[in-house]
Amino acid sequence: MNEQEKNTEEEILDAASRIFQKKGMSGARMQEIADEAGINKSLLHYYYRSKDKLFLSVFRQAVKNLIPGIRNILFTDMPLFDKLDRFIREYMGVLLGNPFLPMFILHELQRDPDRLFKEFQKAGIEPSRILHQFEQSMEKGEMRRISPRHLMINVLSLCVFPVAARPMMQRFLFDNDAEAYQAFLNERADVVSEFVINAIRP
Amino acid sequence: MNEQEKNTEEEILDAASRIFQKKGMSGARMQEIADEAGINKSLLHYYYRSKDKLFLSVFRQAVKNLIPGIRNILFTDMPLFDKLDRFIREYMGVLLGNPFLPMFILHELQRDPDRLFKEFQKAGIEPSRILHQFEQSMEKGEMRRISPRHLMINVLSLCVFPVAARPMMQRFLFDNDAEAYQAFLNERADVVSEFVINAIRP
DNA sequence: GTCTATATCGGGATAGAC
DNA sequence: GTCTATCCCGATATAGAC
């Protein structure tokens, strides 16, 4: 466990992360991961005993990346519209920094929902608090009446979908112009924030 | 090409559709598809020469299912808010009738974007017309100013994501209560329609 | 058209040298 | 720790009987 070993181990994890995120568990090949890491196939088994264990390590790391400052924002006391705005900006930032993560998580969660969702629960995200704040704001008349869960999913939808569905949307609405779509994504936080707040403003 | 052959061929396609949609191209096994269809593995190769060709047939059928009344709505002359409302209801209906389609299409399109997107182009969906109507409505002051493409993707996001991300969201926000989530999805068209129109109403 | 049996191949996993 | 060589299984695909 000297630094060389640590480096190789991390190198493998990063390479595996890229391949798994692009191709999924069943689509990824161990040979491909080894090539991506610039090492031999056998070394994968030396560090991680099996493809399944390697995948689980990658998935855990992916969950960690997706969770980061989000908890802090959700748990901070702040006026509702400010909190929504900050959440959307923070979340879009994470997604843009990890564009393959959403599809990866969603797809693998469909493949093996129970086992993989447990990895999420460890992160300790708790939606009840923000749902409660939605209800309080409605009672105070600060926002229109809307089911808190629908509002929560609306926000997530507007952030996640354009990133996850990029191969589809870029071709469909942008003539497959990658730069144009990137610019579109970069202005997305502004647009979503305004859109949501307009929708719920009393 | 008597009716018996036709039945077996369709039976295979339906079975393959279910398995491919759930597990994806690389995750699906020919044996599993044969079992699902209640026939022998070799028959798959008799009707469709290879796994790849079978997959392509399934994908084409999936595209057809996802497109149906949508073109008509988009191309019909109608006041903007009415058209949005009808589109959202129609689209949510299709999604609820084919809940595995969205993830399937999105995932496979990431795997092989160019080849598979061509299957979409054949359907002849043309977004420019609805984008143009958005712009006209803005100029007439019928709706707030918003980038037409952002608006289009907002609508799609709000419809597709809750269906595609069901395994995640049902566990995350509904304690994995399937009936509750189904009820949530059933009221979704109303909520989305109201949400969008509130967001863009001048 | 539908089946059984089998060929062929790719990929995950292991053994063992260094 | 890292490599080469190899095992072994599963999965696609084919041959051929009925």
Tab-separated table of C-alpha atoms (C1' of nucleotides) in Angstrom:
chain	number	residue	atom	x	y	z
A	1	MET	CA	0.000	0.000	0.000
A	2	ASN	CA	2.748	2.415	-0.910
A	3	GLU	CA	1.972	5.387	-3.113
A	4	GLN	CA	2.584	3.459	-6.335
A	5	GLU	CA	-0.047	0.928	-5.428
A	6	LYS	CA	-2.403	3.683	-4.463
A	7	ASN	CA	-1.865	5.341	-7.793
A	8	THR	CA	-2.549	2.209	-9.776
A	9	GLU	CA	-5.614	1.485	-7.748
A	10	GLU	CA	-6.962	4.964	-8.353
A	11	GLU	CA	-5.989	4.813	-11.989
A	12	ILE	CA	-8.037	1.662	-12.387
A	13	LEU	CA	-10.985	3.174	-10.595
A	14	ASP	CA	-10.947	6.263	-12.788
A	15	ALA	CA	-10.626	4.231	-15.961
A	16	ALA	CA	-13.372	1.872	-14.871
A	17	SER	CA	-15.529	4.829	-13.973
A	18	ARG	CA	-15.278	6.276	-17.451
A	19	ILE	CA	-15.998	2.973	-19.169
A	20	PHE	CA	-18.798	1.884	-16.865
A	21	GLN	CA	-20.493	5.254	-17.086
A	22	LYS	CA	-20.430	5.195	-20.855
A	23	LYS	CA	-21.310	1.531	-21.439
A	24	GLY	CA	-22.962	0.340	-18.279
A	25	MET	CA	-22.136	-2.719	-16.214
A	26	SER	CA	-23.010	-5.318	-18.841
A	27	GLY	CA	-21.714	-3.331	-21.804
A	28	ALA	CA	-18.275	-2.653	-20.323
A	29	ARG	CA	-15.432	-5.091	-21.009
A	30	MET	CA	-12.627	-5.746	-18.566
A	31	GLN	CA	-10.159	-5.583	-21.439
A	32	GLU	CA	-11.429	-2.129	-22.341
A	33	ILE	CA	-11.017	-0.926	-18.783
A	34	ALA	CA	-7.504	-2.325	-18.644
A	35	ASP	CA	-6.609	-0.568	-21.896
A	36	GLU	CA	-8.085	2.681	-20.624
A	37	ALA	CA	-5.977	2.375	-17.474
A	38	GLY	CA	-2.893	1.409	-19.477
A	39	ILE	CA	-2.369	-1.830	-17.562
A	40	ASN	CA	-2.961	-5.529	-17.916
A	41	LYS	CA	-6.296	-7.248	-17.524
A	42	SER	CA	-5.064	-9.413	-14.686
A	43	LEU	CA	-4.249	-6.396	-12.592
A	44	LEU	CA	-7.923	-5.567	-12.429
A	45	HIS	CA	-8.493	-8.847	-10.652
A	46	TYR	CA	-5.514	-8.288	-8.448
A	47	TYR	CA	-6.896	-5.031	-7.045
A	48	TYR	CA	-10.605	-5.732	-7.311
A	49	ARG	CA	-11.380	-9.407	-7.182
A	50	SER	CA	-14.153	-9.423	-9.767
A	51	LYS	CA	-15.946	-7.266	-12.279
A	52	ASP	CA	-18.867	-7.033	-9.909
A	53	LYS	CA	-16.740	-5.703	-7.064
A	54	LEU	CA	-15.040	-3.223	-9.354
A	55	PHE	CA	-18.406	-2.038	-10.535
A	56	LEU	CA	-19.663	-1.567	-7.010
A	57	SER	CA	-16.631	0.550	-6.145
A	58	VAL	CA	-17.297	2.712	-9.179
A	59	PHE	CA	-20.953	3.055	-8.319
A	60	ARG	CA	-20.163	4.086	-4.760
A	61	GLN	CA	-17.769	6.733	-5.949
A	62	ALA	CA	-20.369	7.956	-8.425
A	63	VAL	CA	-22.931	8.352	-5.685
A	64	LYS	CA	-20.478	10.369	-3.658
A	65	ASN	CA	-19.875	12.696	-6.582
A	66	LEU	CA	-23.558	13.271	-7.094
A	67	ILE	CA	-24.401	14.129	-3.519
A	68	PRO	CA	-21.799	16.753	-2.539
A	69	GLY	CA	-22.885	20.223	-1.478
A	70	ILE	CA	-26.514	19.344	-1.974
A	71	ARG	CA	-27.178	18.238	1.552
A	72	ASN	CA	-25.786	21.435	2.943
A	73	ILE	CA	-28.040	23.552	0.794
A	74	LEU	CA	-31.140	21.554	1.594
A	75	PHE	CA	-30.426	21.694	5.301
A	76	THR	CA	-29.536	25.376	5.484
A	77	ASP	CA	-32.112	27.871	6.681
A	78	MET	CA	-32.838	30.237	3.848
A	79	PRO	CA	-35.862	31.838	2.157
A	80	LEU	CA	-37.495	29.357	-0.188
A	81	PHE	CA	-36.797	31.068	-3.493
A	82	ASP	CA	-33.158	31.656	-2.557
A	83	LYS	CA	-32.777	28.048	-1.589
A	84	LEU	CA	-34.334	26.833	-4.832
A	85	ASP	CA	-32.069	29.097	-6.808
A	86	ARG	CA	-28.938	27.958	-5.006
A	87	PHE	CA	-29.921	24.329	-5.237
A	88	ILE	CA	-30.507	24.515	-8.966
A	89	ARG	CA	-27.165	26.232	-9.561
A	90	GLU	CA	-25.248	23.832	-7.366
A	91	TYR	CA	-26.928	20.788	-8.842
A	92	MET	CA	-26.480	21.866	-12.446
A	93	GLY	CA	-22.821	22.478	-11.683
A	94	VAL	CA	-22.374	18.951	-10.406
A	95	LEU	CA	-24.184	17.510	-13.417
A	96	LEU	CA	-22.115	19.500	-15.897
A	97	GLY	CA	-18.948	18.301	-14.176
A	98	ASN	CA	-20.135	14.673	-14.383
A	99	PRO	CA	-22.273	14.496	-17.495
A	100	PHE	CA	-22.370	10.700	-17.721
A	101	LEU	CA	-23.385	10.185	-14.133
A	102	PRO	CA	-27.161	10.652	-14.430
A	103	MET	CA	-27.763	8.069	-17.129
A	104	PHE	CA	-25.360	5.714	-15.418
A	105	ILE	CA	-27.132	5.920	-12.081
A	106	LEU	CA	-30.602	5.731	-13.593
A	107	HIS	CA	-29.772	2.807	-15.851
A	108	GLU	CA	-27.967	0.742	-13.263
A	109	LEU	CA	-30.682	1.444	-10.738
A	110	GLN	CA	-33.201	-0.083	-13.122
A	111	ARG	CA	-30.993	-3.129	-13.489
A	112	ASP	CA	-30.629	-3.770	-9.777
A	113	PRO	CA	-32.812	-1.357	-7.817
A	114	ASP	CA	-32.707	-2.781	-4.317
A	115	ARG	CA	-29.016	-3.464	-3.981
A	116	LEU	CA	-27.857	-0.248	-5.592
A	117	PHE	CA	-30.325	2.030	-3.889
A	118	LYS	CA	-28.851	0.980	-0.568
A	119	GLU	CA	-25.689	2.742	-1.690
A	120	PHE	CA	-27.727	5.905	-1.934
A	121	GLN	CA	-29.264	5.592	1.468
A	122	LYS	CA	-25.811	5.548	2.997
A	123	ALA	CA	-25.358	9.089	1.711
A	124	GLY	CA	-28.129	10.093	4.084
A	125	ILE	CA	-30.139	12.327	1.799
A	126	GLU	CA	-33.446	13.033	3.498
A	127	PRO	CA	-36.171	14.667	1.408
A	128	SER	CA	-38.735	15.165	4.164
A	129	ARG	CA	-37.196	18.409	5.347
A	130	ILE	CA	-37.363	20.234	2.045
A	131	LEU	CA	-40.849	18.850	1.365
A	132	HIS	CA	-41.876	20.275	4.726
A	133	GLN	CA	-40.478	23.676	3.872
A	134	PHE	CA	-42.500	23.645	0.640
A	135	GLU	CA	-45.673	23.093	2.644
A	136	GLN	CA	-44.867	25.838	5.115
A	137	SER	CA	-44.228	28.298	2.313
A	138	MET	CA	-47.564	27.436	0.767
A	139	GLU	CA	-49.385	27.969	4.050
A	140	LYS	CA	-47.705	31.340	4.431
A	141	GLY	CA	-48.857	32.212	0.925
A	142	GLU	CA	-45.301	32.628	-0.342
A	143	MET	CA	-45.957	30.295	-3.264
A	144	ARG	CA	-48.793	28.729	-5.239
A	145	ARG	CA	-50.313	25.506	-4.031
A	146	ILE	CA	-48.632	22.497	-5.619
A	147	SER	CA	-47.909	19.018	-4.378
A	148	PRO	CA	-44.463	19.195	-2.730
A	149	ARG	CA	-43.376	15.953	-4.356
A	150	HIS	CA	-44.396	17.169	-7.789
A	151	LEU	CA	-42.428	20.351	-7.233
A	152	MET	CA	-39.384	18.428	-6.074
A	153	ILE	CA	-39.491	16.161	-9.114
A	154	ASN	CA	-40.102	19.122	-11.394
A	155	VAL	CA	-36.870	20.710	-10.239
A	156	LEU	CA	-34.913	17.484	-10.591
A	157	SER	CA	-36.438	16.797	-14.020
A	158	LEU	CA	-35.503	20.203	-15.375
A	159	CYS	CA	-31.906	19.816	-14.206
A	160	VAL	CA	-31.188	16.169	-14.908
A	161	PHE	CA	-33.017	15.416	-18.136
A	162	PRO	CA	-31.185	17.836	-20.451
A	163	VAL	CA	-27.876	16.344	-19.329
A	164	ALA	CA	-28.983	12.719	-19.371
A	165	ALA	CA	-30.759	12.957	-22.710
A	166	ARG	CA	-28.030	14.936	-24.397
A	167	PRO	CA	-27.360	12.488	-27.264
A	168	MET	CA	-31.041	12.652	-28.123
A	169	MET	CA	-31.676	16.343	-27.596
A	170	GLN	CA	-28.498	17.611	-29.172
A	171	ARG	CA	-29.400	15.860	-32.399
A	172	PHE	CA	-33.068	16.603	-32.174
A	173	LEU	CA	-33.028	20.302	-31.381
A	174	PHE	CA	-29.477	21.432	-32.173
A	175	ASP	CA	-28.518	19.666	-35.405
A	176	ASN	CA	-25.925	17.763	-33.401
A	177	ASP	CA	-23.939	20.934	-32.734
A	178	ALA	CA	-21.940	20.073	-29.599
A	179	GLU	CA	-20.770	23.601	-28.834
A	180	ALA	CA	-24.271	24.980	-29.163
A	181	TYR	CA	-25.599	22.355	-26.805
A	182	GLN	CA	-22.855	23.026	-24.285
A	183	ALA	CA	-23.716	26.712	-24.346
A	184	PHE	CA	-27.348	25.739	-23.902
A	185	LEU	CA	-26.460	23.688	-20.824
A	186	ASN	CA	-24.329	26.469	-19.405
A	187	GLU	CA	-27.241	28.913	-19.391
A	188	ARG	CA	-29.573	26.250	-18.102
A	189	ALA	CA	-29.299	27.100	-14.394
A	190	ASP	CA	-30.533	30.647	-15.026
A	191	VAL	CA	-33.412	29.477	-17.157
A	192	VAL	CA	-34.558	26.715	-14.831
A	193	SER	CA	-34.375	28.912	-11.775
A	194	GLU	CA	-36.474	31.606	-13.417
A	195	PHE	CA	-38.892	29.075	-14.895
A	196	VAL	CA	-39.560	27.348	-11.582
A	197	ILE	CA	-39.934	30.524	-9.592
A	198	ASN	CA	-42.314	31.990	-12.162
A	199	ALA	CA	-44.362	28.822	-12.019
A	200	ILE	CA	-44.852	28.906	-8.266
A	201	ARG	CA	-44.880	32.641	-7.566
A	202	PRO	CA	-48.282	33.502	-6.117
B	1	MET	CA	-45.733	-16.223	-44.325
B	2	ASN	CA	-49.027	-17.722	-43.156
B	3	GLU	CA	-50.699	-16.447	-40.004
B	4	GLN	CA	-48.885	-18.906	-37.761
B	5	GLU	CA	-45.523	-17.620	-38.876
B	6	LYS	CA	-46.719	-14.088	-38.434
B	7	ASN	CA	-47.802	-14.883	-34.905
B	8	THR	CA	-44.496	-16.419	-33.940
B	9	GLU	CA	-42.606	-13.548	-35.468
B	10	GLU	CA	-44.684	-11.029	-33.548
B	11	GLU	CA	-44.465	-13.113	-30.405
B	12	ILE	CA	-40.686	-12.984	-30.624
B	13	LEU	CA	-40.674	-9.283	-31.242
B	14	ASP	CA	-42.900	-8.602	-28.234
B	15	ALA	CA	-40.832	-10.831	-25.991
B	16	ALA	CA	-37.599	-9.287	-27.223
B	17	SER	CA	-39.070	-5.853	-26.706
B	18	ARG	CA	-39.814	-6.535	-23.067
B	19	ILE	CA	-36.384	-8.010	-22.356
B	20	PHE	CA	-34.385	-5.434	-24.318
B	21	GLN	CA	-36.273	-2.571	-22.730
B	22	LYS	CA	-35.594	-3.868	-19.252
B	23	LYS	CA	-31.984	-5.010	-19.688
B	24	GLY	CA	-30.664	-3.146	-22.690
B	25	MET	CA	-28.926	-4.563	-25.732
B	26	SER	CA	-25.835	-5.872	-23.944
B	27	GLY	CA	-27.648	-7.007	-20.811
B	28	ALA	CA	-30.276	-9.068	-22.631
B	29	ARG	CA	-29.636	-12.767	-23.293
B	30	MET	CA	-31.016	-14.595	-26.306
B	31	GLN	CA	-31.982	-17.505	-24.057
B	32	GLU	CA	-34.023	-15.166	-21.881
B	33	ILE	CA	-35.846	-13.797	-24.903
B	34	ALA	CA	-36.560	-17.299	-26.154
B	35	ASP	CA	-37.951	-18.284	-22.755
B	36	GLU	CA	-40.085	-15.151	-22.641
B	37	ALA	CA	-41.492	-16.023	-26.065
B	38	GLY	CA	-41.972	-19.668	-25.098
B	39	ILE	CA	-39.892	-20.956	-27.996
B	40	ASN	CA	-36.454	-22.291	-28.740
B	41	LYS	CA	-33.330	-20.226	-28.950
B	42	SER	CA	-32.653	-21.278	-32.521
B	43	LEU	CA	-35.951	-19.873	-33.706
B	44	LEU	CA	-34.716	-16.411	-32.866
B	45	HIS	CA	-32.016	-16.856	-35.454
B	46	TYR	CA	-34.432	-18.340	-37.908
B	47	TYR	CA	-36.649	-15.249	-37.914
B	48	TYR	CA	-34.036	-12.608	-37.182
B	49	ARG	CA	-30.585	-13.577	-38.299
B	50	SER	CA	-28.660	-12.157	-35.361
B	51	LYS	CA	-29.080	-10.510	-32.009
B	52	ASP	CA	-28.147	-7.213	-33.572
B	53	LYS	CA	-30.856	-7.449	-36.212
B	54	LEU	CA	-33.424	-8.473	-33.633
B	55	PHE	CA	-32.440	-5.519	-31.505
B	56	LEU	CA	-32.781	-3.129	-34.412
B	57	SER	CA	-36.288	-4.397	-35.124
B	58	VAL	CA	-37.217	-3.843	-31.497
B	59	PHE	CA	-35.739	-0.368	-31.496
B	60	ARG	CA	-37.642	0.572	-34.638
B	61	GLN	CA	-40.898	-0.594	-33.140
B	62	ALA	CA	-40.118	1.327	-29.973
B	63	VAL	CA	-39.600	4.513	-31.917
B	64	LYS	CA	-42.933	4.029	-33.632
B	65	ASN	CA	-44.669	3.643	-30.280
B	66	LEU	CA	-43.131	6.804	-28.935
B	67	ILE	CA	-44.049	9.017	-31.842
B	68	PRO	CA	-47.744	8.347	-32.431
B	69	GLY	CA	-50.299	11.145	-32.117
B	70	ILE	CA	-47.569	13.598	-31.276
B	71	ARG	CA	-46.929	14.764	-34.792
B	72	ASN	CA	-50.582	15.484	-35.344
B	73	ILE	CA	-50.792	17.636	-32.263
B	74	LEU	CA	-47.645	19.558	-33.065
B	75	PHE	CA	-48.799	20.194	-36.621
B	76	THR	CA	-52.381	21.167	-35.797
B	77	ASP	CA	-53.301	24.821	-35.669
B	78	MET	CA	-54.399	25.625	-32.163
B	79	PRO	CA	-53.877	28.317	-29.534
B	80	LEU	CA	-50.532	27.826	-27.829
B	81	PHE	CA	-51.740	26.991	-24.335
B	82	ASP	CA	-54.294	24.520	-25.683
B	83	LYS	CA	-51.664	22.872	-27.790
B	84	LEU	CA	-49.242	22.606	-24.868
B	85	ASP	CA	-51.965	21.121	-22.720
B	86	ARG	CA	-52.973	18.555	-25.318
B	87	PHE	CA	-49.374	17.665	-26.071
B	88	ILE	CA	-48.564	17.060	-22.424
B	89	ARG	CA	-51.625	14.864	-21.926
B	90	GLU	CA	-51.011	12.863	-25.076
B	91	TYR	CA	-47.327	12.427	-24.344
B	92	MET	CA	-47.809	11.407	-20.725
B	93	GLY	CA	-50.380	8.886	-21.912
B	94	VAL	CA	-47.899	7.303	-24.279
B	95	LEU	CA	-45.218	7.219	-21.601
B	96	LEU	CA	-47.520	5.613	-19.037
B	97	GLY	CA	-48.459	2.978	-21.591
B	98	ASN	CA	-44.796	2.255	-22.325
B	99	PRO	CA	-42.972	2.962	-19.081
B	100	PHE	CA	-39.715	1.249	-20.052
B	101	LEU	CA	-39.395	3.016	-23.371
B	102	PRO	CA	-37.749	6.265	-22.249
B	103	MET	CA	-34.792	4.746	-20.451
B	104	PHE	CA	-34.390	2.210	-23.218
B	105	ILE	CA	-34.226	4.834	-25.936
B	106	LEU	CA	-31.987	7.154	-23.939
B	107	HIS	CA	-29.580	4.416	-22.910
B	108	GLU	CA	-29.259	2.801	-26.299
B	109	LEU	CA	-28.886	6.174	-27.936
B	110	GLN	CA	-25.875	6.830	-25.726
B	111	ARG	CA	-24.403	3.492	-26.731
B	112	ASP	CA	-24.726	4.073	-30.471
B	113	PRO	CA	-25.961	7.618	-31.154
B	114	ASP	CA	-25.438	7.979	-34.881
B	115	ARG	CA	-26.845	4.707	-36.088
B	116	LEU	CA	-29.846	4.684	-33.800
B	117	PHE	CA	-30.787	8.313	-34.206
B	118	LYS	CA	-31.259	7.685	-37.899
B	119	GLU	CA	-34.198	5.498	-36.890
B	120	PHE	CA	-35.725	8.558	-35.312
B	121	GLN	CA	-35.257	10.750	-38.316
B	122	LYS	CA	-37.303	8.324	-40.379
B	123	ALA	CA	-40.267	9.139	-38.147
B	124	GLY	CA	-40.098	12.645	-39.541
B	125	ILE	CA	-40.534	14.614	-36.336
B	126	GLU	CA	-39.681	18.213	-37.101
B	127	PRO	CA	-39.250	20.572	-34.147
B	128	SER	CA	-38.831	23.795	-36.097
B	129	ARG	CA	-42.543	24.357	-36.463
B	130	ILE	CA	-43.400	24.294	-32.777
B	131	LEU	CA	-40.297	26.361	-31.960
B	132	HIS	CA	-41.553	28.911	-34.453
B	133	GLN	CA	-44.972	29.013	-32.850
B	134	PHE	CA	-43.310	29.680	-29.497
B	135	GLU	CA	-41.552	32.689	-30.962
B	136	GLN	CA	-44.697	34.046	-32.557
B	137	SER	CA	-46.582	33.743	-29.291
B	138	MET	CA	-43.853	35.662	-27.511
B	139	GLU	CA	-43.932	38.429	-30.073
B	140	LYS	CA	-47.685	38.679	-29.674
B	141	GLY	CA	-47.189	38.934	-25.926
B	142	GLU	CA	-49.176	35.777	-25.266
B	143	MET	CA	-46.362	34.355	-23.168
B	144	ARG	CA	-43.239	35.390	-21.284
B	145	ARG	CA	-39.961	35.563	-23.147
B	146	ILE	CA	-38.036	32.293	-22.909
B	147	SER	CA	-35.718	30.512	-25.300
B	148	PRO	CA	-37.960	28.229	-27.384
B	149	ARG	CA	-35.542	25.346	-27.088
B	150	HIS	CA	-35.403	25.683	-23.312
B	151	LEU	CA	-39.173	25.658	-23.205
B	152	MET	CA	-39.366	22.602	-25.429
B	153	ILE	CA	-36.878	20.718	-23.277
B	154	ASN	CA	-38.632	21.851	-20.113
B	155	VAL	CA	-41.848	20.241	-21.289
B	156	LEU	CA	-40.101	17.031	-22.309
B	157	SER	CA	-38.119	16.918	-19.063
B	158	LEU	CA	-41.205	17.259	-16.891
B	159	CYS	CA	-42.967	14.452	-18.751
B	160	VAL	CA	-40.174	11.979	-19.358
B	161	PHE	CA	-38.010	12.149	-16.255
B	162	PRO	CA	-40.572	10.997	-13.673
B	163	VAL	CA	-41.253	7.906	-15.786
B	164	ALA	CA	-37.634	7.178	-16.676
B	165	ALA	CA	-36.311	7.719	-13.167
B	166	ARG	CA	-39.088	5.803	-11.460
B	167	PRO	CA	-36.882	3.234	-9.683
B	168	MET	CA	-34.923	6.113	-8.160
B	169	MET	CA	-37.767	8.480	-7.393
B	170	GLN	CA	-40.199	5.918	-6.083
B	171	ARG	CA	-37.693	4.864	-3.472
B	172	PHE	CA	-36.432	8.329	-2.791
B	173	LEU	CA	-39.693	10.225	-2.373
B	174	PHE	CA	-42.352	7.529	-1.901
B	175	ASP	CA	-40.799	4.901	0.388
B	176	ASN	CA	-40.915	2.500	-2.556
B	177	ASP	CA	-44.722	2.500	-2.545
B	178	ALA	CA	-45.604	1.435	-6.086
B	179	GLU	CA	-49.303	2.299	-5.926
B	180	ALA	CA	-48.568	5.743	-4.551
B	181	TYR	CA	-46.099	6.390	-7.341
B	182	GLN	CA	-48.552	5.183	-9.968
B	183	ALA	CA	-51.172	7.577	-8.599
B	184	PHE	CA	-48.538	10.296	-8.681
B	185	LEU	CA	-47.837	9.588	-12.343
B	186	ASN	CA	-51.533	9.518	-13.198
B	187	GLU	CA	-52.074	13.053	-11.889
B	188	ARG	CA	-48.863	14.196	-13.531
B	189	ALA	CA	-50.375	15.522	-16.769
B	190	ASP	CA	-52.590	17.961	-14.849
B	191	VAL	CA	-49.729	19.163	-12.712
B	192	VAL	CA	-47.235	19.596	-15.539
B	193	SER	CA	-49.707	21.399	-17.740
B	194	GLU	CA	-50.581	23.854	-14.970
B	195	PHE	CA	-46.934	24.265	-13.965
B	196	VAL	CA	-45.738	25.070	-17.459
B	197	ILE	CA	-48.549	27.462	-18.263
B	198	ASN	CA	-48.075	29.295	-14.980
B	199	ALA	CA	-44.395	29.611	-15.721
B	200	ILE	CA	-44.879	31.232	-19.116
B	201	ARG	CA	-48.112	33.169	-18.596
B	202	PRO	CA	-47.318	36.869	-19.071
C	1	DG	C1'	-41.136	-24.101	-38.875
C	2	DT	C1'	-39.414	-26.085	-34.845
C	3	DC	C1'	-36.480	-28.801	-32.369
C	4	DT	C1'	-31.596	-30.973	-30.491
C	5	DA	C1'	-26.934	-30.960	-30.745
C	6	DT	C1'	-22.841	-28.697	-31.532
C	7	DA	C1'	-19.482	-25.412	-33.222
C	8	DT	C1'	-17.237	-21.101	-32.266
C	9	DC	C1'	-15.942	-17.254	-29.881
C	10	DG	C1'	-15.454	-13.724	-26.452
C	11	DG	C1'	-14.686	-12.469	-21.954
C	12	DG	C1'	-14.139	-13.135	-16.876
C	13	DA	C1'	-11.174	-15.354	-13.940
C	14	DT	C1'	-6.934	-17.984	-12.409
C	15	DA	C1'	-2.025	-19.948	-12.317
C	16	DG	C1'	2.421	-19.077	-12.182
C	17	DA	C1'	6.811	-16.846	-13.692
C	18	DC	C1'	9.381	-12.782	-12.799
D	1	DG	C1'	2.921	-5.696	-8.261
D	2	DT	C1'	2.907	-6.760	-12.930
D	3	DC	C1'	3.115	-9.636	-16.707
D	4	DT	C1'	1.949	-13.992	-20.062
D	5	DA	C1'	-0.470	-17.902	-20.805
D	6	DT	C1'	-4.399	-20.434	-20.065
D	7	DC	C1'	-8.650	-22.131	-18.237
D	8	DC	C1'	-13.522	-22.216	-18.385
D	9	DC	C1'	-18.004	-20.815	-18.902
D	10	DG	C1'	-21.677	-18.553	-21.114
D	11	DA	C1'	-23.662	-16.796	-25.128
D	12	DT	C1'	-24.201	-16.258	-30.116
D	13	DA	C1'	-24.632	-18.731	-33.975
D	14	DT	C1'	-25.006	-22.843	-37.095
D	15	DA	C1'	-25.950	-27.745	-38.758
D	16	DG	C1'	-29.014	-30.963	-39.437
D	17	DA	C1'	-32.911	-34.138	-38.105
D	18	DC	C1'	-37.864	-34.182	-38.046
